[in-house]
Amino acid sequence: MVGGMRARLWRRDMRLSVPVIGASQRHATRSHLFLEFEHDEVRGLGEISPQPAPLHGDPGLEDVIDELIHFTLRHVGEILHREGAPPRWTRVSHLAGSRAASYAASTLAEMALLDRELRARESTADEHWVARFATPSQITVSLLDDGPWTSADDAHRVRAKVSNVAVPPRRWERLAQLGLPVLLDFNCSASDTHDVTSLLRQARSFVEVCAVEQPFAPGNLVDHAQLARNIEVPVSLDEGVRHRRDLEQIAHYRAAQVICVKPARVGGYAQARAMIEHAQGLGLGVYLGGFFESPFARRANRSLARHLVTLPSDIAPARLETTSDLLAPDPWGFGYLPGPDLETDAPLVTHQW
């Protein structure tokens, strides 16, 4: 397509190879949004995997789709008409509004535009974000049931889903067999500091706990700061990390020592990089999150993580039951384009300028 530009949006539901129980939901299937931009016969692809429904400040799937169709694509089209070319990928985060879904929708468009720019100059993500670290990977398991776990091969840390309910000793013993440091992920489920200290005391009888993550609601810096002063392991924040001002308040109140940055939550890869570097400047440890992505988005996250962070991150191979024809390997960009399975599937939206 020369001169004009086309956008295509697909939704695909993919099963996790091993379901994971969290404090607020069971993760067995996740919806993935794939957005393709094509301009001057060069294509770019983006992907995000939103929550099925709004939770802990994150938008739900339908809200993200609505935001993308009615706001994000409209802004991209306005720039195309005004300037005669798609916006540079670094501009997209500035188009985001104040709605909860704006950051996720902007991430999807930004990723597709960056992928297209890399492909247009026959470059790759690893050339764009040159690896500086041998960033290790982490796996995620649940201590809330006795279900199967994903393989721990090559992992350097395990994120264990917990809640304010005591964990039976047999599950701690099973976790101890992995022989890995453990991040206890509460997903905002703790009622008070006693919930956290009680579970932490129990955990440390079996495993090495390297952090407790997001026991309380996003924005609750008071309880997190109090907890951080009274336990012997770092506090990590995940759902509470969305804006630059969050980082500054976390550091100011000493509410955590570690944070998780997820590109789709903070507004894309440009914002993620800026926030990671700012957090590190404030003395915070950082890891890159993104548990649900397909091999495509995992590829992008892995490149960014190896450029910026040393802590174990969500960069292991995707744990999804995907069809081999969903994505087609490509030598440029983030390494994939829509495969036959997507190409023959009717998009949710096709828009042409």
CSV table of C-alpha atoms in Angstrom, one decimal:
chain,number,residue,atom,x,y,z
A,1,MET,CA,0.0,0.0,0.0
A,2,VAL,CA,1.7,3.2,-1.2
A,3,GLY,CA,0.8,6.6,0.0
A,4,GLY,CA,-2.2,5.5,2.2
A,5,MET,CA,-2.2,3.6,5.5
A,6,ARG,CA,-4.1,0.7,6.8
A,7,ALA,CA,-4.8,-0.5,10.3
A,8,ARG,CA,-6.0,-4.0,11.2
A,9,LEU,CA,-7.0,-5.1,14.7
A,10,TRP,CA,-7.4,-8.7,15.7
A,11,ARG,CA,-8.4,-10.4,18.9
A,12,ARG,CA,-7.2,-13.9,19.7
A,13,ASP,CA,-7.9,-15.8,22.9
A,14,MET,CA,-5.1,-18.1,23.9
A,15,ARG,CA,-4.9,-20.7,26.7
A,16,LEU,CA,-2.0,-20.7,29.1
A,17,SER,CA,-0.2,-24.0,29.0
A,18,VAL,CA,-0.5,-24.1,32.8
A,19,PRO,CA,-3.3,-22.1,34.5
A,20,VAL,CA,-2.3,-19.8,37.4
A,21,ILE,CA,-4.5,-18.9,40.4
A,22,GLY,CA,-4.1,-15.4,41.7
A,23,ALA,CA,-5.6,-13.7,44.7
A,24,SER,CA,-8.4,-12.2,42.5
A,25,GLN,CA,-8.8,-14.4,39.5
A,26,ARG,CA,-7.9,-17.7,37.8
A,27,HIS,CA,-5.7,-17.1,34.8
A,28,ALA,CA,-6.4,-19.9,32.2
A,29,THR,CA,-7.2,-18.0,29.0
A,30,ARG,CA,-6.0,-14.5,28.0
A,31,SER,CA,-7.3,-12.3,25.2
A,32,HIS,CA,-4.5,-10.8,23.0
A,33,LEU,CA,-4.9,-7.8,20.7
A,34,PHE,CA,-2.8,-7.6,17.6
A,35,LEU,CA,-2.6,-4.3,15.7
A,36,GLU,CA,-1.0,-4.0,12.3
A,37,PHE,CA,-0.1,-0.7,10.5
A,38,GLU,CA,0.8,-0.8,6.9
A,39,HIS,CA,2.2,2.2,5.1
A,40,ASP,CA,4.2,2.4,1.9
A,41,GLU,CA,4.1,-1.4,1.7
A,42,VAL,CA,5.9,-1.7,5.0
A,43,ARG,CA,4.1,-3.4,7.9
A,44,GLY,CA,4.4,-3.2,11.6
A,45,LEU,CA,2.8,-5.3,14.3
A,46,GLY,CA,2.0,-4.6,18.0
A,47,GLU,CA,0.5,-6.8,20.8
A,48,ILE,CA,-1.0,-6.3,24.2
A,49,SER,CA,-2.9,-8.7,26.5
A,50,PRO,CA,-5.4,-6.7,28.7
A,51,GLN,CA,-7.2,-7.9,31.7
A,52,PRO,CA,-10.6,-9.5,30.9
A,53,ALA,CA,-12.3,-6.9,33.2
A,54,PRO,CA,-11.0,-3.8,35.1
A,55,LEU,CA,-9.0,-4.8,38.1
A,56,HIS,CA,-6.7,-2.8,40.5
A,57,GLY,CA,-6.7,0.2,38.2
A,58,ASP,CA,-5.9,-1.8,35.0
A,59,PRO,CA,-8.5,-1.4,32.2
A,60,GLY,CA,-10.6,-4.3,30.9
A,61,LEU,CA,-10.4,-5.7,27.4
A,62,GLU,CA,-13.5,-4.0,26.0
A,63,ASP,CA,-12.4,-0.6,27.4
A,64,VAL,CA,-9.0,-0.9,25.6
A,65,ILE,CA,-10.7,-1.9,22.3
A,66,ASP,CA,-13.1,1.1,22.6
A,67,GLU,CA,-10.2,3.4,23.4
A,68,LEU,CA,-8.1,2.2,20.5
A,69,ILE,CA,-10.9,2.5,17.9
A,70,HIS,CA,-12.4,5.9,19.0
A,71,PHE,CA,-9.3,7.8,20.2
A,72,THR,CA,-5.9,6.3,19.5
A,73,LEU,CA,-6.5,5.4,15.8
A,74,ARG,CA,-8.2,8.7,15.3
A,75,HIS,CA,-5.2,10.6,16.6
A,76,VAL,CA,-2.8,8.6,14.4
A,77,GLY,CA,-5.0,9.3,11.4
A,78,GLU,CA,-5.0,13.0,12.2
A,79,ILE,CA,-1.2,13.1,12.2
A,80,LEU,CA,-1.1,11.1,9.0
A,81,HIS,CA,-3.5,13.6,7.2
A,82,ARG,CA,-1.7,16.6,8.6
A,83,GLU,CA,1.9,15.5,8.0
A,84,GLY,CA,1.6,13.0,5.2
A,85,ALA,CA,3.3,10.2,7.2
A,86,PRO,CA,2.5,8.1,10.3
A,87,PRO,CA,3.7,9.6,13.6
A,88,ARG,CA,7.1,8.5,14.9
A,89,TRP,CA,6.7,5.8,17.5
A,90,THR,CA,8.0,8.0,20.2
A,91,ARG,CA,5.2,10.5,19.8
A,92,VAL,CA,2.4,8.0,20.5
A,93,SER,CA,2.6,8.1,24.2
A,94,HIS,CA,1.9,11.8,24.1
A,95,LEU,CA,-1.5,11.1,22.5
A,96,ALA,CA,-2.7,9.1,25.5
A,97,GLY,CA,-5.6,10.6,27.5
A,98,SER,CA,-6.4,10.3,31.2
A,99,ARG,CA,-8.7,7.3,30.8
A,100,ALA,CA,-7.5,4.0,32.3
A,101,ALA,CA,-7.4,2.4,28.9
A,102,SER,CA,-5.4,5.1,27.2
A,103,TYR,CA,-2.0,3.8,28.2
A,104,ALA,CA,-2.7,0.3,27.0
A,105,ALA,CA,-4.1,1.4,23.7
A,106,SER,CA,-1.2,3.8,23.1
A,107,THR,CA,1.2,0.9,23.8
A,108,LEU,CA,-0.4,-1.2,21.2
A,109,ALA,CA,-0.2,1.6,18.5
A,110,GLU,CA,3.4,2.6,19.6
A,111,MET,CA,4.6,-1.0,19.3
A,112,ALA,CA,3.2,-1.4,15.8
A,113,LEU,CA,4.7,1.8,14.6
A,114,LEU,CA,8.1,1.0,16.1
A,115,ASP,CA,8.0,-2.4,14.5
A,116,ARG,CA,7.2,-0.8,11.2
A,117,GLU,CA,10.1,1.7,11.5
A,118,LEU,CA,12.6,-1.0,12.3
A,119,ARG,CA,11.4,-3.1,9.4
A,120,ALA,CA,11.5,-0.1,7.0
A,121,ARG,CA,15.2,0.3,7.7
A,122,GLU,CA,15.9,-3.4,7.9
A,123,SER,CA,16.8,-3.3,11.6
A,124,THR,CA,15.9,-5.4,14.6
A,125,ALA,CA,14.9,-4.8,18.2
A,126,ASP,CA,18.3,-6.1,19.4
A,127,GLU,CA,20.0,-3.5,17.3
A,128,HIS,CA,17.6,-0.8,18.6
A,129,TRP,CA,18.1,-1.8,22.2
A,130,VAL,CA,21.6,-3.2,22.3
A,131,ALA,CA,22.0,-5.8,25.0
A,132,ARG,CA,24.1,-4.7,27.9
A,133,PHE,CA,23.1,-7.3,30.5
A,134,ALA,CA,22.5,-11.0,30.7
A,135,THR,CA,19.1,-10.3,32.3
A,136,PRO,CA,17.8,-13.5,33.9
A,137,SER,CA,14.2,-14.8,33.7
A,138,GLN,CA,11.6,-15.6,36.3
A,139,ILE,CA,8.7,-18.0,36.3
A,140,THR,CA,5.3,-17.6,38.0
A,141,VAL,CA,3.5,-20.3,40.1
A,142,SER,CA,0.6,-20.3,42.5
A,143,LEU,CA,0.5,-21.3,46.1
A,144,LEU,CA,-3.3,-21.0,46.2
A,145,ASP,CA,-4.0,-24.4,44.8
A,146,ASP,CA,-2.3,-27.7,44.1
A,147,GLY,CA,-2.3,-27.4,40.3
A,148,PRO,CA,0.6,-28.1,38.0
A,149,TRP,CA,3.5,-25.6,37.6
A,150,THR,CA,5.4,-24.4,34.6
A,151,SER,CA,9.0,-25.7,34.2
A,152,ALA,CA,11.6,-23.8,36.2
A,153,ASP,CA,14.4,-24.7,33.7
A,154,ASP,CA,16.8,-21.7,33.2
A,155,ALA,CA,14.8,-19.5,35.7
A,156,HIS,CA,16.6,-17.5,38.3
A,157,ARG,CA,13.6,-16.5,40.5
A,158,VAL,CA,10.1,-17.6,41.1
A,159,ARG,CA,7.1,-15.3,41.6
A,160,ALA,CA,4.6,-17.1,43.8
A,161,LYS,CA,1.0,-16.0,43.9
A,162,VAL,CA,-0.3,-15.8,47.5
A,163,SER,CA,-3.1,-14.0,49.3
A,164,ASN,CA,-4.1,-13.3,52.9
A,165,VAL,CA,-4.9,-17.0,53.5
A,166,ALA,CA,-2.3,-19.3,55.1
A,167,VAL,CA,-0.5,-21.7,52.7
A,168,PRO,CA,-0.4,-25.4,53.6
A,169,PRO,CA,3.1,-26.7,54.4
A,170,ARG,CA,3.1,-29.1,51.5
A,171,ARG,CA,3.0,-26.2,49.0
A,172,TRP,CA,5.9,-24.5,50.7
A,173,GLU,CA,7.8,-27.8,50.6
A,174,ARG,CA,7.0,-28.1,46.9
A,175,LEU,CA,8.2,-24.5,46.3
A,176,ALA,CA,11.4,-25.2,48.2
A,177,GLN,CA,12.2,-28.0,45.8
A,178,LEU,CA,12.7,-25.5,43.1
A,179,GLY,CA,15.7,-24.1,44.9
A,180,LEU,CA,15.1,-20.5,43.7
A,181,PRO,CA,14.6,-17.1,45.4
A,182,VAL,CA,10.9,-16.3,45.8
A,183,LEU,CA,9.0,-13.1,45.3
A,184,LEU,CA,5.7,-13.4,47.2
A,185,ASP,CA,3.0,-11.7,45.0
A,186,PHE,CA,0.0,-10.7,47.0
A,187,ASN,CA,-1.8,-8.9,44.1
A,188,CYS,CA,-3.3,-6.3,46.5
A,189,SER,CA,-5.0,-9.0,48.7
A,190,ALA,CA,-3.5,-8.3,52.2
A,191,SER,CA,-5.8,-6.7,54.7
A,192,ASP,CA,-3.1,-5.3,57.0
A,193,THR,CA,0.6,-5.7,57.7
A,194,HIS,CA,-0.1,-8.7,60.0
A,195,ASP,CA,-1.3,-10.7,56.9
A,196,VAL,CA,2.0,-10.0,55.3
A,197,THR,CA,4.3,-10.6,58.2
A,198,SER,CA,2.5,-13.8,59.2
A,199,LEU,CA,2.8,-15.3,55.7
A,200,LEU,CA,6.4,-14.0,55.4
A,201,ARG,CA,7.4,-15.7,58.6
A,202,GLN,CA,5.8,-19.0,57.4
A,203,ALA,CA,7.5,-18.7,54.0
A,204,ARG,CA,11.0,-18.0,55.4
A,205,SER,CA,10.9,-21.4,57.2
A,206,PHE,CA,11.0,-23.1,53.8
A,207,VAL,CA,12.4,-20.7,51.1
A,208,GLU,CA,14.6,-17.7,50.5
A,209,VAL,CA,12.2,-14.8,50.1
A,210,CYS,CA,13.7,-12.0,48.1
A,211,ALA,CA,10.7,-9.6,48.2
A,212,VAL,CA,7.0,-9.3,48.9
A,213,GLU,CA,5.1,-7.7,46.1
A,214,GLN,CA,2.0,-5.3,46.2
A,215,PRO,CA,0.3,-6.5,49.4
A,216,PHE,CA,-2.0,-3.4,49.5
A,217,ALA,CA,-4.0,-1.4,47.0
A,218,PRO,CA,-2.3,0.8,44.4
A,219,GLY,CA,-1.7,4.2,45.8
A,220,ASN,CA,-1.6,3.0,49.4
A,221,LEU,CA,1.9,4.2,50.1
A,222,VAL,CA,1.3,4.6,53.9
A,223,ASP,CA,0.9,0.9,54.6
A,224,HIS,CA,3.6,-0.1,52.1
A,225,ALA,CA,6.0,2.4,53.8
A,226,GLN,CA,5.2,1.1,57.2
A,227,LEU,CA,5.6,-2.5,56.0
A,228,ALA,CA,9.0,-1.7,54.4
A,229,ARG,CA,10.2,-0.3,57.7
A,230,ASN,CA,9.3,-3.4,59.6
A,231,ILE,CA,10.3,-6.4,57.6
A,232,GLU,CA,13.7,-7.8,56.7
A,233,VAL,CA,13.1,-8.3,52.9
A,234,PRO,CA,12.4,-5.7,50.2
A,235,VAL,CA,8.9,-4.5,49.3
A,236,SER,CA,8.2,-4.6,45.6
A,237,LEU,CA,5.4,-2.6,43.9
A,238,ASP,CA,3.7,-3.6,40.7
A,239,GLU,CA,0.1,-2.5,40.2
A,240,GLY,CA,1.1,0.8,42.0
A,241,VAL,CA,3.6,1.7,39.3
A,242,ARG,CA,2.0,3.7,36.4
A,243,HIS,CA,3.5,7.2,36.3
A,244,ARG,CA,6.7,9.0,36.9
A,245,ARG,CA,5.2,10.7,39.9
A,246,ASP,CA,4.5,7.2,41.4
A,247,LEU,CA,8.2,6.6,41.3
A,248,GLU,CA,9.0,9.8,43.1
A,249,GLN,CA,6.5,9.2,45.8
A,250,ILE,CA,7.6,5.6,46.3
A,251,ALA,CA,11.2,6.8,46.7
A,252,HIS,CA,10.2,9.8,48.9
A,253,TYR,CA,8.2,7.8,51.3
A,254,ARG,CA,10.5,4.7,51.1
A,255,ALA,CA,7.4,2.6,50.3
A,256,ALA,CA,9.4,0.0,48.3
A,257,GLN,CA,12.9,-0.9,47.3
A,258,VAL,CA,11.9,-2.7,44.0
A,259,ILE,CA,9.4,-1.9,41.3
A,260,CYS,CA,7.9,-3.8,38.4
A,261,VAL,CA,7.5,-1.8,35.1
A,262,LYS,CA,5.0,-3.2,32.5
A,263,PRO,CA,5.1,-1.4,29.2
A,264,ALA,CA,1.3,-1.7,28.6
A,265,ARG,CA,0.6,-0.3,32.0
A,266,VAL,CA,2.9,2.8,31.8
A,267,GLY,CA,2.0,3.7,28.2
A,268,GLY,CA,4.5,1.9,26.0
A,269,TYR,CA,8.2,1.3,25.5
A,270,ALA,CA,9.3,4.9,25.3
A,271,GLN,CA,7.7,5.5,28.7
A,272,ALA,CA,8.9,2.2,30.1
A,273,ARG,CA,12.5,3.1,29.3
A,274,ALA,CA,12.2,6.6,30.8
A,275,MET,CA,10.6,5.2,34.0
A,276,ILE,CA,13.1,2.4,34.4
A,277,GLU,CA,16.0,4.9,34.1
A,278,HIS,CA,14.3,7.3,36.4
A,279,ALA,CA,13.6,4.6,39.0
A,280,GLN,CA,17.2,3.4,38.9
A,281,GLY,CA,18.3,7.0,39.4
A,282,LEU,CA,16.2,7.1,42.5
A,283,GLY,CA,17.9,4.0,43.9
A,284,LEU,CA,15.0,1.6,43.1
A,285,GLY,CA,15.6,-1.9,41.8
A,286,VAL,CA,13.6,-2.6,38.6
A,287,TYR,CA,12.4,-5.6,36.8
A,288,LEU,CA,10.3,-5.8,33.6
A,289,GLY,CA,6.9,-7.5,33.9
A,290,GLY,CA,4.7,-9.0,31.3
A,291,PHE,CA,3.5,-12.5,32.1
A,292,PHE,CA,0.7,-13.0,29.5
A,293,GLU,CA,2.3,-11.9,26.3
A,294,SER,CA,2.7,-14.2,23.3
A,295,PRO,CA,6.2,-15.0,21.8
A,296,PHE,CA,5.9,-11.8,19.8
A,297,ALA,CA,5.6,-9.3,22.7
A,298,ARG,CA,7.9,-11.4,24.9
A,299,ARG,CA,10.5,-10.9,22.2
A,300,ALA,CA,10.1,-7.1,22.5
A,301,ASN,CA,10.2,-7.2,26.3
A,302,ARG,CA,13.3,-9.4,26.3
A,303,SER,CA,15.2,-6.9,24.1
A,304,LEU,CA,14.2,-4.0,26.3
A,305,ALA,CA,15.0,-5.8,29.5
A,306,ARG,CA,18.5,-6.9,28.4
A,307,HIS,CA,19.2,-3.3,27.5
A,308,LEU,CA,18.1,-1.8,30.8
A,309,VAL,CA,17.7,-4.2,33.8
A,310,THR,CA,19.6,-6.8,35.7
A,311,LEU,CA,16.8,-8.3,37.9
A,312,PRO,CA,15.0,-11.4,36.8
A,313,SER,CA,12.1,-10.4,34.5
A,314,ASP,CA,9.2,-11.9,32.5
A,315,ILE,CA,11.3,-12.8,29.5
A,316,ALA,CA,11.3,-16.6,29.4
A,317,PRO,CA,9.6,-18.3,26.5
A,318,ALA,CA,5.8,-17.6,26.5
A,319,ARG,CA,3.7,-20.2,28.3
A,320,LEU,CA,0.8,-20.2,25.9
A,321,GLU,CA,-0.8,-22.9,23.8
A,322,THR,CA,-0.5,-21.1,20.5
A,323,THR,CA,-0.9,-22.4,17.0
A,324,SER,CA,2.2,-22.4,14.9
A,325,ASP,CA,0.5,-20.4,12.1
A,326,LEU,CA,-0.6,-17.5,14.3
A,327,LEU,CA,2.6,-15.5,13.7
A,328,ALA,CA,5.1,-15.8,10.9
A,329,PRO,CA,8.9,-15.3,11.7
A,330,ASP,CA,10.4,-12.3,10.0
A,331,PRO,CA,14.1,-11.2,10.1
A,332,TRP,CA,13.3,-7.6,11.0
A,333,GLY,CA,11.6,-5.5,13.7
A,334,PHE,CA,10.4,-7.6,16.6
A,335,GLY,CA,10.8,-10.8,14.6
A,336,TYR,CA,7.2,-11.6,13.6
A,337,LEU,CA,4.4,-10.6,11.2
A,338,PRO,CA,0.8,-12.0,11.1
A,339,GLY,CA,0.8,-15.6,10.0
A,340,PRO,CA,-1.8,-17.5,8.0
A,341,ASP,CA,-3.9,-18.0,11.0
A,342,LEU,CA,-4.3,-14.3,11.6
A,343,GLU,CA,-4.4,-13.3,7.9
A,344,THR,CA,-7.4,-15.5,7.3
A,345,ASP,CA,-9.2,-14.4,10.4
A,346,ALA,CA,-11.6,-11.4,10.0
A,347,PRO,CA,-10.2,-8.4,11.9
A,348,LEU,CA,-12.2,-6.7,14.6
A,349,VAL,CA,-11.5,-3.5,12.8
A,350,THR,CA,-10.0,-2.5,9.4
A,351,HIS,CA,-9.4,1.2,9.0
A,352,GLN,CA,-7.9,2.8,5.9
A,353,TRP,CA,-6.7,6.4,5.5
